[in-house]
Coordinates of C-alpha atoms in Angstrom, one line a residue:
M20 CA -26.0 16.6 11.5
T21 CA -23.8 17.3 14.4
A22 CA -20.0 15.8 14.2
I23 CA -19.2 13.6 16.8
R24 CA -15.8 13.9 18.4
P25 CA -14.0 10.5 18.2
L26 CA -12.6 9.3 21.5
D27 CA -9.9 6.7 22.3
L28 CA -11.7 3.6 23.8
K29 CA -8.9 2.8 26.1
L30 CA -8.7 6.5 27.4
S31 CA -12.5 6.6 27.5
V32 CA -12.7 3.3 30.0
M33 CA -9.6 4.7 31.9
I34 CA -11.6 7.9 32.4
R35 CA -14.6 6.2 33.4
I36 CA -12.9 4.0 35.9
A37 CA -11.2 7.0 37.5
L38 CA -14.7 8.9 37.8
G39 CA -16.0 5.8 39.3
A40 CA -13.1 5.5 41.6
L41 CA -13.2 9.3 42.8
F42 CA -17.1 9.0 43.4
C43 CA -16.7 5.7 45.6
A44 CA -13.6 7.7 47.3
A45 CA -15.8 10.6 48.1
V46 CA -18.7 8.7 49.5
T47 CA -16.2 6.4 51.6
T48 CA -14.5 9.6 52.9
V49 CA -17.8 11.1 53.9
L50 CA -18.6 7.8 55.8
V51 CA -15.2 7.5 57.4
V52 CA -15.0 11.1 58.7
S53 CA -18.6 10.3 60.2
D54 CA -17.7 7.3 61.8
T55 CA -14.4 9.1 63.0
R56 CA -16.2 12.1 64.6
L57 CA -18.8 9.8 66.3
E58 CA -16.0 7.7 67.8
L59 CA -14.4 10.9 69.0
V60 CA -17.8 11.9 70.8
R61 CA -17.9 8.6 72.2
S62 CA -14.3 8.8 73.4
L63 CA -15.1 12.0 75.0
E64 CA -18.3 11.0 76.7
S65 CA -16.5 7.9 78.0
K66 CA -13.5 10.0 79.3
S67 CA -16.0 12.3 81.0
Q68 CA -17.6 9.5 82.6
S69 CA -14.5 7.9 83.7
F70 CA -13.0 11.0 85.0
G71 CA -16.3 11.8 87.0
T72 CA -16.6 8.2 88.4
Y73 CA -13.0 8.3 89.5
L74 CA -12.9 11.8 91.3
S75 CA -16.2 11.3 92.9
L76 CA -14.9 8.0 94.4
Q77 CA -11.5 9.9 95.5
A78 CA -13.6 12.7 97.0
F79 CA -15.6 10.2 98.9
R80 CA -12.4 8.6 100.3
A81 CA -10.8 11.7 101.0
D82 CA -13.8 12.9 102.9
A83 CA -14.0 9.5 105.1
A84 CA -10.5 9.6 106.0
S85 CA -9.8 12.3 108.4
G86 CA -6.6 14.1 107.1
Q87 CA -6.7 13.1 103.4
R88 CA -8.6 16.5 102.1
D89 CA -5.3 17.9 100.8
R90 CA -5.2 15.0 98.8
F91 CA -8.1 15.6 96.6
P92 CA -7.8 15.4 93.8
D93 CA -4.5 13.3 92.9
W94 CA -2.9 15.2 90.3
Q95 CA -0.3 12.9 89.5
F96 CA -2.6 10.1 88.9
L97 CA -4.7 12.1 86.6
S98 CA -2.0 13.1 84.5
E99 CA -0.1 10.1 84.2
E100 CA -2.4 7.5 84.5
V101 CA -5.9 8.7 83.3
L102 CA -5.6 11.5 81.0
D103 CA -4.7 10.2 77.3
E104 CA -2.9 11.8 74.5
G105 CA -5.2 14.5 72.7
F106 CA -7.5 15.1 75.7
C107 CA -7.9 18.0 78.2
V108 CA -9.2 17.9 81.7
E109 CA -10.3 20.9 84.0
V110 CA -11.3 20.2 87.5
S111 CA -13.1 23.2 89.4
D112 CA -14.4 23.7 93.0
P113 CA -18.1 24.2 93.9
S114 CA -17.8 28.0 93.5
G115 CA -16.5 27.4 89.6
G116 CA -13.1 28.3 90.3
S117 CA -10.6 26.0 88.9
I118 CA -8.3 24.0 90.9
Y119 CA -6.5 21.7 88.3
A120 CA -6.2 21.9 84.5
S121 CA -4.1 19.6 82.3
C122 CA -4.2 19.2 78.6
R123 CA -2.0 16.5 76.9
G124 CA -1.4 17.3 73.2
A125 CA -1.6 15.1 70.3
G126 CA 1.8 13.6 70.7
G127 CA 1.6 11.5 67.3
R128 CA 3.6 11.6 64.3
V129 CA 0.5 12.7 61.9
T130 CA -0.2 16.0 61.8
A131 CA -3.1 17.7 59.9
P132 CA -2.4 20.5 57.2
P133 CA -3.6 24.0 58.1
W134 CA -6.5 24.0 55.9
F135 CA -8.0 20.9 57.2
S136 CA -7.4 22.0 60.8
Q137 CA -9.6 25.1 59.8
L138 CA -12.0 22.9 58.2
Y139 CA -11.9 20.8 61.4
R140 CA -12.9 23.6 63.7
A141 CA -15.5 24.8 61.4
L142 CA -17.4 21.7 60.6
L143 CA -15.9 18.4 62.2
S144 CA -15.3 19.1 65.7
P145 CA -17.2 17.0 68.2
G146 CA -18.4 20.3 70.0
P147 CA -17.4 21.8 73.3
S148 CA -16.2 20.1 76.6
I149 CA -18.2 17.8 78.6
R150 CA -18.7 18.8 81.8
R151 CA -20.0 16.4 85.0
G152 CA -20.4 17.3 88.7
L153 CA -18.6 15.7 91.4
D154 CA -20.3 14.6 94.4
A155 CA -19.2 13.1 97.7
R156 CA -21.9 11.7 100.2
G157 CA -24.5 13.8 98.6
N158 CA -22.6 17.1 98.9
T159 CA -21.3 18.9 95.7
V160 CA -17.3 19.0 95.9
G161 CA -16.8 20.6 92.3
A162 CA -16.8 19.5 88.6
V163 CA -14.7 18.0 86.2
A164 CA -14.8 19.2 82.4
V165 CA -13.3 16.8 79.5
S166 CA -12.5 18.2 75.8
L167 CA -10.8 17.0 73.0
D168 CA -7.6 18.9 71.6
P169 CA -8.7 20.5 68.1
A170 CA -5.1 19.7 66.7
A171 CA -5.4 15.8 67.8
G172 CA -9.2 15.5 66.5
A173 CA -8.1 17.0 63.1
A174 CA -5.0 14.8 63.1
R175 CA -7.0 11.7 64.0
I176 CA -9.5 12.4 60.8
W177 CA -6.9 13.6 58.7
H178 CA -5.1 10.0 59.3
E179 CA -8.1 8.1 58.3
V180 CA -8.8 10.1 55.3
G181 CA -5.2 10.0 54.5
R182 CA -5.4 5.9 54.4
I183 CA -8.6 6.0 52.1
V184 CA -6.6 8.4 49.7
W185 CA -3.9 6.2 49.3
I186 CA -5.9 3.3 49.0
V187 CA -8.0 5.3 46.2
V188 CA -5.0 6.4 44.4
G189 CA -3.5 2.8 44.2
S190 CA -6.8 1.3 43.2
V191 CA -7.1 3.8 40.4
V192 CA -3.8 3.2 39.2
L193 CA -4.3 -0.5 39.2
L194 CA -7.6 -0.5 37.4
A195 CA -6.5 1.7 34.9
L196 CA -3.5 -0.5 34.1
I197 CA -5.6 -3.6 34.1
A198 CA -8.1 -1.7 32.0
Y199 CA -5.5 -0.5 29.5
L200 CA -4.0 -4.0 29.0
A201 CA -7.1 -5.9 28.8
I202 CA -8.6 -3.5 26.1
D203 CA -5.3 -3.3 24.2
H204 CA -5.3 -7.1 24.2
A205 CA -9.0 -7.4 23.1
M206 CA -8.7 -4.7 20.5
R207 CA -5.8 -6.3 18.6
P208 CA -8.1 -8.2 16.4
A209 CA -9.8 -4.8 15.7
R210 CA -6.8 -3.4 14.2
R211 CA -6.3 -6.2 11.9
M212 CA -10.3 -6.1 11.0
L213 CA -9.9 -2.4 10.4
A214 CA -6.8 -3.2 8.0
G215 CA -9.2 -5.8 6.1
I216 CA -12.1 -3.1 6.0
E217 CA -9.6 -0.6 4.6
R218 CA -8.6 -3.0 1.8
I219 CA -12.4 -3.5 0.9
A220 CA -13.3 0.0 1.0
G221 CA -10.2 0.4 -1.8
G222 CA -11.7 -2.0 -4.0
D223 CA -10.3 -5.5 -2.9
L224 CA -13.7 -7.2 -2.5
S225 CA -12.0 -10.6 -2.3
C226 CA -10.5 -9.5 1.2
R227 CA -12.3 -11.4 4.0
L228 CA -12.0 -10.2 7.8
P229 CA -10.1 -12.8 9.8
P230 CA -12.0 -14.6 12.6
V231 CA -12.1 -13.2 15.9
R232 CA -12.7 -14.4 19.6
L233 CA -14.9 -11.7 20.7
I234 CA -18.6 -12.2 20.0
E235 CA -19.2 -8.6 19.0
L236 CA -16.6 -8.3 16.9
Q237 CA -17.2 -11.7 15.0
Q238 CA -20.7 -10.6 14.5
I239 CA -19.3 -7.2 12.8
S240 CA -16.9 -9.4 11.0
T241 CA -19.4 -11.9 9.5
V242 CA -21.5 -9.1 8.5
I243 CA -18.9 -7.2 6.7
N244 CA -17.7 -10.4 5.0
A245 CA -21.2 -11.0 3.8
M246 CA -21.6 -7.6 2.6
A247 CA -18.4 -7.7 0.7
A248 CA -19.3 -11.1 -0.8
R249 CA -22.7 -9.9 -2.0
L250 CA -21.0 -6.7 -3.3
A251 CA -18.4 -8.6 -5.2
T252 CA -21.3 -10.6 -6.8
S253 CA -23.0 -7.8 -7.7
L254 CA -20.2 -5.9 -9.3
A255 CA -19.3 -9.1 -11.2
E256 CA -22.8 -9.4 -12.5
R257 CA -22.8 -5.7 -13.4
E258 CA -19.6 -6.0 -15.2
E259 CA -20.7 -9.1 -17.1
L260 CA -23.9 -7.5 -18.0
S261 CA -22.1 -4.3 -19.1
R262 CA -19.2 -6.5 -21.2
R263 CA -22.3 -8.1 -23.0
L264 CA -24.1 -4.8 -23.6
A265 CA -20.9 -3.4 -24.9
I266 CA -20.2 -6.3 -27.2
A267 CA -24.1 -6.2 -28.3
Q268 CA -23.7 -2.4 -29.3
E269 CA -20.8 -3.2 -31.2
E270 CA -22.7 -5.9 -32.9
E271 CA -25.5 -3.7 -33.7
R272 CA -23.2 -1.0 -34.8
R273 CA -21.6 -3.4 -37.3
H274 CA -25.0 -4.7 -38.3
L275 CA -26.4 -1.2 -38.9
A276 CA -23.1 -0.1 -40.4
R277 CA -23.6 -3.0 -43.0
E278 CA -27.3 -2.2 -43.6
L279 CA -26.5 1.4 -44.4
H280 CA -23.7 0.4 -46.8
D281 CA -25.9 -2.3 -48.6
E282 CA -29.1 -0.5 -48.7
F283 CA -28.6 3.1 -48.5
G284 CA -25.1 3.2 -49.9
Q285 CA -26.2 1.1 -53.2
S286 CA -29.3 3.3 -53.4
L287 CA -27.4 6.4 -53.5
A288 CA -24.8 5.0 -56.1
A289 CA -27.8 4.0 -58.3
I290 CA -29.4 7.6 -57.9
N291 CA -25.9 9.1 -58.8
A292 CA -25.8 6.8 -62.0
I293 CA -29.3 7.6 -63.0
A294 CA -28.3 11.4 -62.5
A295 CA -25.1 10.9 -64.8
S296 CA -27.4 9.0 -67.3
V297 CA -30.1 12.0 -67.4
E298 CA -27.3 14.4 -67.9
A299 CA -25.9 12.5 -70.7
T300 CA -29.0 12.1 -72.3
A301 CA -30.4 15.6 -71.9
E302 CA -27.3 17.2 -73.6
G303 CA -28.7 16.1 -76.8
S304 CA -32.4 16.3 -76.4
C305 CA -33.3 18.5 -73.6
P306 CA -30.1 20.7 -72.4
E307 CA -32.6 22.3 -69.8
L308 CA -32.3 19.5 -67.8
I309 CA -28.6 19.4 -67.3
P310 CA -28.4 21.7 -64.2
E311 CA -31.1 19.5 -62.5
A312 CA -29.3 16.3 -63.0
Q313 CA -25.9 17.9 -62.0
T314 CA -27.7 19.1 -58.7
L315 CA -29.2 15.8 -58.2
S316 CA -25.7 14.1 -58.7
D317 CA -24.1 16.6 -56.2
I318 CA -26.8 15.8 -53.5
A319 CA -26.3 12.3 -54.0
I320 CA -22.5 12.7 -53.8
R321 CA -22.7 14.8 -50.5
M322 CA -25.2 12.2 -49.1
M323 CA -22.7 9.3 -49.9
G324 CA -19.8 11.2 -48.1
A325 CA -22.2 11.6 -45.0
L326 CA -23.2 8.2 -45.0
R327 CA -19.6 7.1 -45.1
S328 CA -18.5 9.4 -42.2
T329 CA -21.8 7.9 -40.1
M330 CA -20.7 4.4 -40.9
A331 CA -17.1 5.1 -40.0
R332 CA -18.3 6.6 -36.5
L333 CA -20.6 3.5 -36.0
R334 CA -18.2 0.8 -37.1
P335 CA -14.7 1.6 -38.2
A336 CA -14.5 -0.6 -41.2
V337 CA -10.8 -0.4 -41.4
I338 CA -10.5 -2.6 -38.1
D339 CA -11.8 -5.4 -40.2
E340 CA -10.0 -4.8 -43.3
V341 CA -6.4 -3.7 -42.4
G342 CA -6.5 -4.3 -38.5
L343 CA -6.2 -2.4 -35.4
V344 CA -2.5 -0.9 -36.2
E345 CA -3.2 0.6 -39.7
S346 CA -6.6 1.9 -38.4
L347 CA -5.0 3.8 -35.8
R348 CA -2.3 5.4 -38.2
G349 CA -5.3 6.1 -40.6
L350 CA -7.0 8.0 -37.5
V351 CA -3.6 9.9 -36.5
A352 CA -3.5 10.7 -40.6
G353 CA -7.0 12.3 -40.6
W354 CA -6.0 14.4 -37.4
N355 CA -3.0 15.6 -39.3
S356 CA -4.7 16.4 -42.3
R357 CA -7.3 18.6 -40.3
L358 CA -5.0 20.3 -37.7
G359 CA -1.3 19.7 -39.1
R360 CA -0.6 23.3 -39.2
T361 CA -1.0 24.0 -35.5
T362 CA -0.7 20.5 -34.1
R363 CA 1.5 17.6 -35.1
F364 CA 0.2 14.0 -34.7
S365 CA 2.5 11.1 -34.7
F366 CA 1.9 7.4 -34.0
A367 CA 4.3 4.4 -33.1
A368 CA 3.2 0.7 -32.6
T369 CA 5.6 -2.1 -31.1
G370 CA 4.5 -5.7 -31.3
S371 CA 2.0 -7.9 -32.8
F372 CA -1.9 -7.4 -32.6
H373 CA -3.4 -9.7 -35.2
E374 CA -4.6 -12.1 -32.4
L375 CA -6.3 -9.3 -30.5
P376 CA -10.0 -10.2 -30.0
D377 CA -12.3 -8.0 -32.1
A378 CA -14.1 -6.4 -29.1
A379 CA -11.0 -5.5 -27.5
A380 CA -9.4 -4.0 -30.8
V381 CA -12.7 -1.8 -31.1
S382 CA -12.4 -0.7 -27.7
I383 CA -8.9 0.3 -28.0
F384 CA -9.8 2.3 -31.2
R385 CA -12.6 4.1 -29.5
I386 CA -10.3 5.2 -26.7
A387 CA -7.9 6.4 -29.2
Q388 CA -10.5 8.3 -31.0
E389 CA -11.7 9.9 -27.6
G390 CA -8.4 10.6 -26.1
L391 CA -7.0 12.2 -29.4
T392 CA -10.2 14.5 -29.8
N393 CA -9.8 15.8 -25.9
A394 CA -6.1 16.6 -26.9
A395 CA -7.1 18.5 -30.2
R396 CA -9.9 20.3 -28.3
H397 CA -8.3 21.3 -24.8
A398 CA -4.6 20.7 -25.0
E399 CA -3.6 23.2 -27.2
A400 CA -0.5 21.2 -27.8
R401 CA 2.1 21.5 -30.4
H402 CA 2.6 17.6 -30.7
V403 CA 0.3 14.8 -29.6
K404 CA 1.8 11.3 -29.6
L405 CA -0.1 8.2 -29.7
V406 CA 1.9 4.8 -28.8
L407 CA 0.4 1.2 -29.1
E408 CA 2.5 -1.3 -27.5
R409 CA 2.1 -5.2 -26.8
L410 CA 3.5 -6.0 -23.1
P411 CA 5.4 -9.3 -22.8
L412 CA 4.1 -11.7 -20.1
G413 CA 6.4 -10.7 -17.3
D414 CA 5.3 -7.2 -17.6
A415 CA 1.5 -7.7 -17.7
A416 CA -0.9 -7.3 -14.6
Q417 CA -2.9 -10.4 -15.7
A418 CA -2.0 -13.8 -16.4
G419 CA -2.3 -15.3 -20.0
A420 CA -1.3 -14.1 -23.2
G421 CA 0.0 -10.6 -21.9
A422 CA -1.7 -7.0 -22.4
V423 CA -2.0 -4.2 -24.6
Q424 CA -1.1 -0.8 -23.5
L425 CA -2.4 2.5 -25.4
M426 CA -0.6 5.7 -24.5
I427 CA -1.4 9.5 -25.6
E428 CA 0.8 12.0 -24.6
D429 CA 0.8 15.8 -25.5
D430 CA 2.8 19.0 -24.7
G431 CA 0.2 21.1 -24.2
K432 CA -1.1 23.4 -21.1
G433 CA -1.9 20.5 -18.9
C434 CA -4.2 20.6 -15.8
D435 CA -3.9 21.3 -12.0
W436 CA -4.5 17.7 -11.0
E437 CA -5.1 18.6 -7.5
R438 CA -7.7 21.1 -8.2
M439 CA -9.2 18.9 -11.2
P440 CA -12.9 19.3 -11.7
R441 CA -15.2 16.0 -11.9
E442 CA -14.6 14.0 -14.9
G443 CA -16.3 14.6 -18.0
A444 CA -18.5 12.5 -19.7
G445 CA -15.7 11.3 -22.1
L446 CA -13.2 10.1 -19.5
R447 CA -16.0 8.5 -17.6
G448 CA -16.8 6.6 -20.8
M449 CA -13.1 5.5 -21.2
R450 CA -12.9 4.3 -17.7
E451 CA -16.1 2.3 -18.0
R452 CA -14.8 0.6 -21.4
I453 CA -11.8 -0.2 -19.7
A454 CA -13.2 -1.8 -16.6
L455 CA -15.4 -4.0 -18.9
F456 CA -12.3 -5.7 -20.1
G457 CA -10.5 -5.8 -16.8
G458 CA -8.2 -3.1 -17.6
R459 CA -6.6 -0.1 -16.1
M460 CA -6.3 3.6 -16.8
A461 CA -4.0 6.0 -15.8
L462 CA -4.3 10.1 -16.4
G463 CA -1.5 12.3 -15.2
R464 CA 1.1 14.9 -16.1
A465 CA 3.4 14.3 -18.8
G466 CA 6.9 15.5 -17.5
F467 CA 6.9 19.4 -16.6
E468 CA 3.9 20.2 -18.6
G469 CA 1.3 18.4 -20.8
T470 CA -0.8 15.3 -20.2
R471 CA -0.5 11.7 -20.4
L472 CA -3.2 9.1 -20.7
S473 CA -2.2 5.6 -20.5
I474 CA -4.4 2.5 -20.4
T475 CA -3.6 -1.2 -20.2
M476 CA -5.8 -4.0 -21.3
P477 CA -5.5 -7.8 -21.3
A478 CA -4.7 -9.2 -24.4
T479 CA -7.6 -11.7 -24.1
V480 CA -11.3 -11.0 -23.6
P481 CA -13.0 -13.2 -20.6
A482 CA -14.8 -16.1 -21.9
K483 CA -18.2 -15.0 -20.9
A484 CA -17.8 -11.7 -22.5
A485 CA -16.4 -13.2 -25.9
A486 CA -19.3 -15.6 -25.9

């Protein structure tokens, strides 16, 4: 699926406002230019009609009054009273020869830039001059041509366009500022919601998003809160079920170990005793049976050893007999007897653990078993240290009777924690077992090398799990 590039909401809205305003400005500019050009055309026609009417009347009066021909046309009146700024007028005789021409420039303060003047001449000019004939008593006495100075026309249109540009720029800036402030104010609850969502994503399912005024954000907040509540309920139910399964598993292991001890253990002991009796009887009456009796006795002894090992894995009987501390001490002694030449295992315990619930004690023992096994197999360490400590109430993360901390530390080759592969079944099993009892687990580097595994579990088991 194609990744979508994120875009800031405020920036997106401001861009949309600017594009919309520019489109409106372009349309408005076209309309203003068109209206201004049409107004210039009408002005030309009006001026042409005014000049033609005045000069025809002047020619009529001059022709009617003797001795007044030399006063046609009245140049001073044309240039001072009739001719406006930006217009040009040319009067010609009947043969087409020019007898008077005048052009009053733009005369204004606004001048169009050269590129706009060229655009005006190419596309926006109202056209050539408008020419009208002059008649006096039915005779043609000349003609008048009125035109618009190109600089004045370009300046006029540029002035109108400039007003639109300034209005558009001011409107865009004002709208962008208003949109920025409005969106920033509206998105403040969204930032608080985002902080709450990050807490929920981090595992704090008790967090709830705050109520907000915007209906859309409130709907999102309601859905996320309901989802977090359902997820918290589901996780609590799953943890409760897992705790019950773990406790039931330990009870089943205890029952199975007891049955193996009572049934198979006694049967193997009886077989061994019968084999010894057969061997003693065969010494006098049938010496040929002695090797078979000894073989039978050896098989019974090996089976009893395997049975004891199986029962120890199913249920460490020493926990019931001598407690958690001595069980861990015996576990460490077993590893020293097997690997003492290459790796030295040590154990230290601080505090009292007699009132620790049976389920928590068994879980700590199982975690210690797995941790020491991992250190022995993978660490290549010279020394492995196992520490069991009872944390006082002030240092415990959970309220109640404090917590128990188990730490396994080695000086082995360690691990590249940044590139550590996915956790194996052993570590996942430890995390799940710890989570069942509301504990936490930390795995990291021990000093400059080696590995440290630290777990903390409450000294009390939840009431439902202990039921």
